[in-house]
XYZ file of C-alpha atoms in Angstrom:
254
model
C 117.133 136.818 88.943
C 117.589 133.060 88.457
C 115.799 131.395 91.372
C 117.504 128.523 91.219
C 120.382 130.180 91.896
C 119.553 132.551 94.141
C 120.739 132.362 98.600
C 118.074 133.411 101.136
C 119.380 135.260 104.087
C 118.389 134.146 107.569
C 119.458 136.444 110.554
C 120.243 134.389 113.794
C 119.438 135.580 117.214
C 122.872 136.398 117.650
C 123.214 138.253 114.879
C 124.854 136.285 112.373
C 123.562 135.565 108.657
C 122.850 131.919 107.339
C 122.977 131.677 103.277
C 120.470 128.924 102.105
C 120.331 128.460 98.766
C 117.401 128.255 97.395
C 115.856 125.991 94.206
C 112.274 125.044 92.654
C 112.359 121.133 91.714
C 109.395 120.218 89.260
C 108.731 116.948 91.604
C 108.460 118.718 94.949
C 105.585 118.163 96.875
C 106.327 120.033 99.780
C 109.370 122.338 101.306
C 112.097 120.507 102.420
C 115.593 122.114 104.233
C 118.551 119.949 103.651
C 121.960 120.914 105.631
C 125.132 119.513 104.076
C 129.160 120.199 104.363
C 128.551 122.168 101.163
C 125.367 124.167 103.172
C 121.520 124.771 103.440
C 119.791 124.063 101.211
C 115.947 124.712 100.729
C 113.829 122.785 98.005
C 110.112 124.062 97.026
C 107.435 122.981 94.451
C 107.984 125.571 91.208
C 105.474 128.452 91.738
C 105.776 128.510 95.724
C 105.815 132.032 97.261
C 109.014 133.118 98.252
C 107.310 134.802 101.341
C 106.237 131.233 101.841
C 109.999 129.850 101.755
C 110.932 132.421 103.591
C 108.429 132.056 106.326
C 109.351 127.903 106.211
C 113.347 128.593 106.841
C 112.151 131.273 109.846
C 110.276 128.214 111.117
C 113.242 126.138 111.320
C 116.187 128.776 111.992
C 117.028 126.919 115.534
C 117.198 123.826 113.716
C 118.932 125.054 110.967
C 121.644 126.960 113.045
C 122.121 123.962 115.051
C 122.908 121.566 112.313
C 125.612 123.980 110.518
C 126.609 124.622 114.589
C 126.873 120.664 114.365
C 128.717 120.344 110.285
C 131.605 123.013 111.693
C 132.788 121.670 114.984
C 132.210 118.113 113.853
C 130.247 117.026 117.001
C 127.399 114.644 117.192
C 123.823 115.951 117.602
C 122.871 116.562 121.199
C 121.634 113.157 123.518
C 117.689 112.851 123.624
C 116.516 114.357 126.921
C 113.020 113.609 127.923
C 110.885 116.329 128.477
C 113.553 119.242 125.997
C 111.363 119.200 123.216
C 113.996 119.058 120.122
C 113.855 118.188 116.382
C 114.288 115.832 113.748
C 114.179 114.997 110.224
C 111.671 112.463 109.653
C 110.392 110.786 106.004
C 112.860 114.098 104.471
C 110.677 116.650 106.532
C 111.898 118.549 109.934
C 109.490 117.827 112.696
C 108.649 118.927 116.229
C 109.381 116.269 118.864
C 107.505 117.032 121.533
C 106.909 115.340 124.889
C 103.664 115.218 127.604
C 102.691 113.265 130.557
C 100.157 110.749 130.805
C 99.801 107.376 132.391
C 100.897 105.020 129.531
C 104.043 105.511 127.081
C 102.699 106.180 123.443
C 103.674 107.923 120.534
C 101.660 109.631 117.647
C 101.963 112.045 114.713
C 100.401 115.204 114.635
C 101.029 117.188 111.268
C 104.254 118.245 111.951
C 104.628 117.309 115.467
C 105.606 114.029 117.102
C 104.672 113.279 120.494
C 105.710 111.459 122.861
C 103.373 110.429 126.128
C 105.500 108.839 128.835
C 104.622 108.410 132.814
C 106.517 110.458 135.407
C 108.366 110.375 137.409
C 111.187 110.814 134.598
C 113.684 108.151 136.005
C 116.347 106.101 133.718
C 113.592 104.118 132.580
C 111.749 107.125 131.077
C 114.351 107.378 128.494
C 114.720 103.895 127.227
C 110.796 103.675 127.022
C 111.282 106.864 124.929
C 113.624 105.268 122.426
C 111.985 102.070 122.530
C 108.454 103.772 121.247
C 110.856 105.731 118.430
C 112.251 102.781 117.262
C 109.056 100.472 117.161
C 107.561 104.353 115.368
C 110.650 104.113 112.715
C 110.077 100.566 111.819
C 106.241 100.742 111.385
C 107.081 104.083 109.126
C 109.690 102.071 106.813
C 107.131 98.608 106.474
C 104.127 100.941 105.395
C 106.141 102.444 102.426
C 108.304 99.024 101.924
C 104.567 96.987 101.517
C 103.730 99.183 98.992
C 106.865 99.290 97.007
C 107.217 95.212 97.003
C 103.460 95.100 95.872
C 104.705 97.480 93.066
C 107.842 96.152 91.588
C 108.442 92.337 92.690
C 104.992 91.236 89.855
C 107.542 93.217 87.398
C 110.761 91.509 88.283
C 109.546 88.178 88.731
C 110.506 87.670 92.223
C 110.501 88.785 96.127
C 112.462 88.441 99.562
C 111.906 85.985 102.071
C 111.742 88.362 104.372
C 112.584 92.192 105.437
C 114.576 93.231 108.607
C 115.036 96.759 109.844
C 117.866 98.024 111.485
C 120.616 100.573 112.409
C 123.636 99.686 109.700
C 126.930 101.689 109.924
C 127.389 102.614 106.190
C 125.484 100.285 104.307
C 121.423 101.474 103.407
C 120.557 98.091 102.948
C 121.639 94.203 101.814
C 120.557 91.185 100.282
C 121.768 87.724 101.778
C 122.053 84.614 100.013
C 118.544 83.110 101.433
C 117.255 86.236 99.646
C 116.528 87.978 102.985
C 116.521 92.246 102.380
C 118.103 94.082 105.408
C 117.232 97.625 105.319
C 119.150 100.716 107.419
C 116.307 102.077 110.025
C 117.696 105.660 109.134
C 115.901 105.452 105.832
C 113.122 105.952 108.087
C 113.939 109.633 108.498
C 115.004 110.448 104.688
C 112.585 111.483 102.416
C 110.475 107.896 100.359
C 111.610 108.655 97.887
C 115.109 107.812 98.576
C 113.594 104.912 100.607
C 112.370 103.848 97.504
C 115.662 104.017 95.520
C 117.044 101.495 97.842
C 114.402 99.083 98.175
C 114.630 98.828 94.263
C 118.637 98.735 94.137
C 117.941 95.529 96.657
C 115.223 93.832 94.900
C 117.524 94.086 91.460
C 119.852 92.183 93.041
C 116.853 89.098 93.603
C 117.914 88.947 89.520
C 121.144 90.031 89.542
C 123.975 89.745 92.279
C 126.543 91.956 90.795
C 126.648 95.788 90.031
C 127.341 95.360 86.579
C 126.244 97.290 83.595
C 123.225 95.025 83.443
C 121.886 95.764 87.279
C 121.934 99.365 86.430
C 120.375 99.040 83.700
C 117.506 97.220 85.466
C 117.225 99.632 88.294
C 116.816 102.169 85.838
C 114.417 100.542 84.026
C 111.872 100.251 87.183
C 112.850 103.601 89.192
C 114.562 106.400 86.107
C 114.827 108.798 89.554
C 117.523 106.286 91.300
C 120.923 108.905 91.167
C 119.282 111.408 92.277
C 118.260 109.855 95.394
C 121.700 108.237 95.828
C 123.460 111.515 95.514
C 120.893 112.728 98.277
C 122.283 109.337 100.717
C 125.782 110.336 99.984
C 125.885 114.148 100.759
C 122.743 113.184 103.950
C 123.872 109.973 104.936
C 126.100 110.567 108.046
C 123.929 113.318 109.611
C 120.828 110.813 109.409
C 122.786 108.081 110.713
C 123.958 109.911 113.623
C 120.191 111.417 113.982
C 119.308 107.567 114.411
C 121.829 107.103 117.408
C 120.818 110.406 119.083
C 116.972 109.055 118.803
C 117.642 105.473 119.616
C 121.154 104.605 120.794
C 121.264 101.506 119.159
C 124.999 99.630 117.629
C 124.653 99.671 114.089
C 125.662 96.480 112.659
């Protein structure tokens, strides 16, 4: 049997079966579960256990059946509720958000779990605190990879923004203005770096050249060989993580 090929079967509580496919990629670090119009798909590092994969998609069945509930009817992902612990796809990974009570807002990552600490009583503040410590969460994720990827490639291309901005976009993933300012889409903050990454270079190629022509793509794929991959993975994930950005912080893309 050709496991790349090959659909895992995932019973639902209400009896229905959900066909993943499932394929080894030589570059995966870790399971991932993708859900597109075309359907689930789950990604694993060659040599993973299929009781391991197996064991993963069990792990994220309500997730799973909620996002192909979601792809069918064409409605947008349930509002943020504090205290309904729900998740999310953050950095390409699903993750718990989870919520507690204490008597200061904060927000931290454990493993696979993101929680939030917020005062009660919950009142209509509670929720705009919630989204406010997201956002400010999002950002610092995208600036920790972003610093590393302008330390890597601007020495080779001979040149850097004047600056970086974050935020919510409507289609775009990110821009270049003519005072060489980069404006990236906050979303990235929930797809895996790697596409991250793709679009920091496809910005900083445009420091050198303004155009897409045959010579920008040539230079993107000179510093980052990867690049279609991870824009094929923005064009088939692109409008659930963009609407996964409203749900979490409500915010008018630009």
């Amino acid at each position: 049997m050709d496991v790349a090929n090959d659909y895992l079967e995932l019973a639902t509580p209400a009896g229905e079966t959900i066909k993943v496919l499932r394929k080894s990629h030589p570059q995966a670090r870790r399971l991932r579960l993708t859900v597109t119009s075309g359907g689930a798909r789950v990604t694993y590092p060659e040599g993973t256990h299929p009781a391991q994969v197996f064991a993963f998609l069990r792990k994220h069945g309500e997730w799973l059946e909620r996002k192909l509930d979601e792809l069918s009817l064409g409605s947008a992902p349930p509002p943020l509720k504090p205290g309904a612990a729900t998740v999310i796809p953050l950095r390409g990974e699903t993750t718990r958000l989870s919520w507690r009570d204490g008597a200061y807002p904060a927000i931290e990552q454990q493993d696979d779990r993101l929680l939030l600490t917020l005062p009660r009583p919950h009142g209509k503040s509670t929720l705009s605190a919630a989204r406010a410590l997201l956002r400010s969460f999002l950002e610092a994720q995208i600036r920790r990879d972003v610093s590393r990827y302008l330390a890597r490639y601007c020495p080779e291309l001979g040149r850097a923004p004047t600056a970086v901005k974050l935020r919510p976009l409507k289609s775009l993933w990110g821009s270049l203005d003519t005072r060489d300012r980069v404006t990236l889409d906050l979303a990235l903050a929930l797809a895996p770096p790697a596409a991250l990454r793709y679009v920091v270079v496809h910005e900083l190629c445009h420091l050198r050249i303004r155009s897409h022509s045959p010579r920008f793509w040539a230079l993107v794929e000179n510093l980052y060989p990867e690049w279609r991959e991870q824009r094929d993975w923005l064009r088939l994930n692109g409008q659930a993580l963009k609407a996964e950005l409203n749900r979490l912080i409500r915010a008018d893309a630009e």
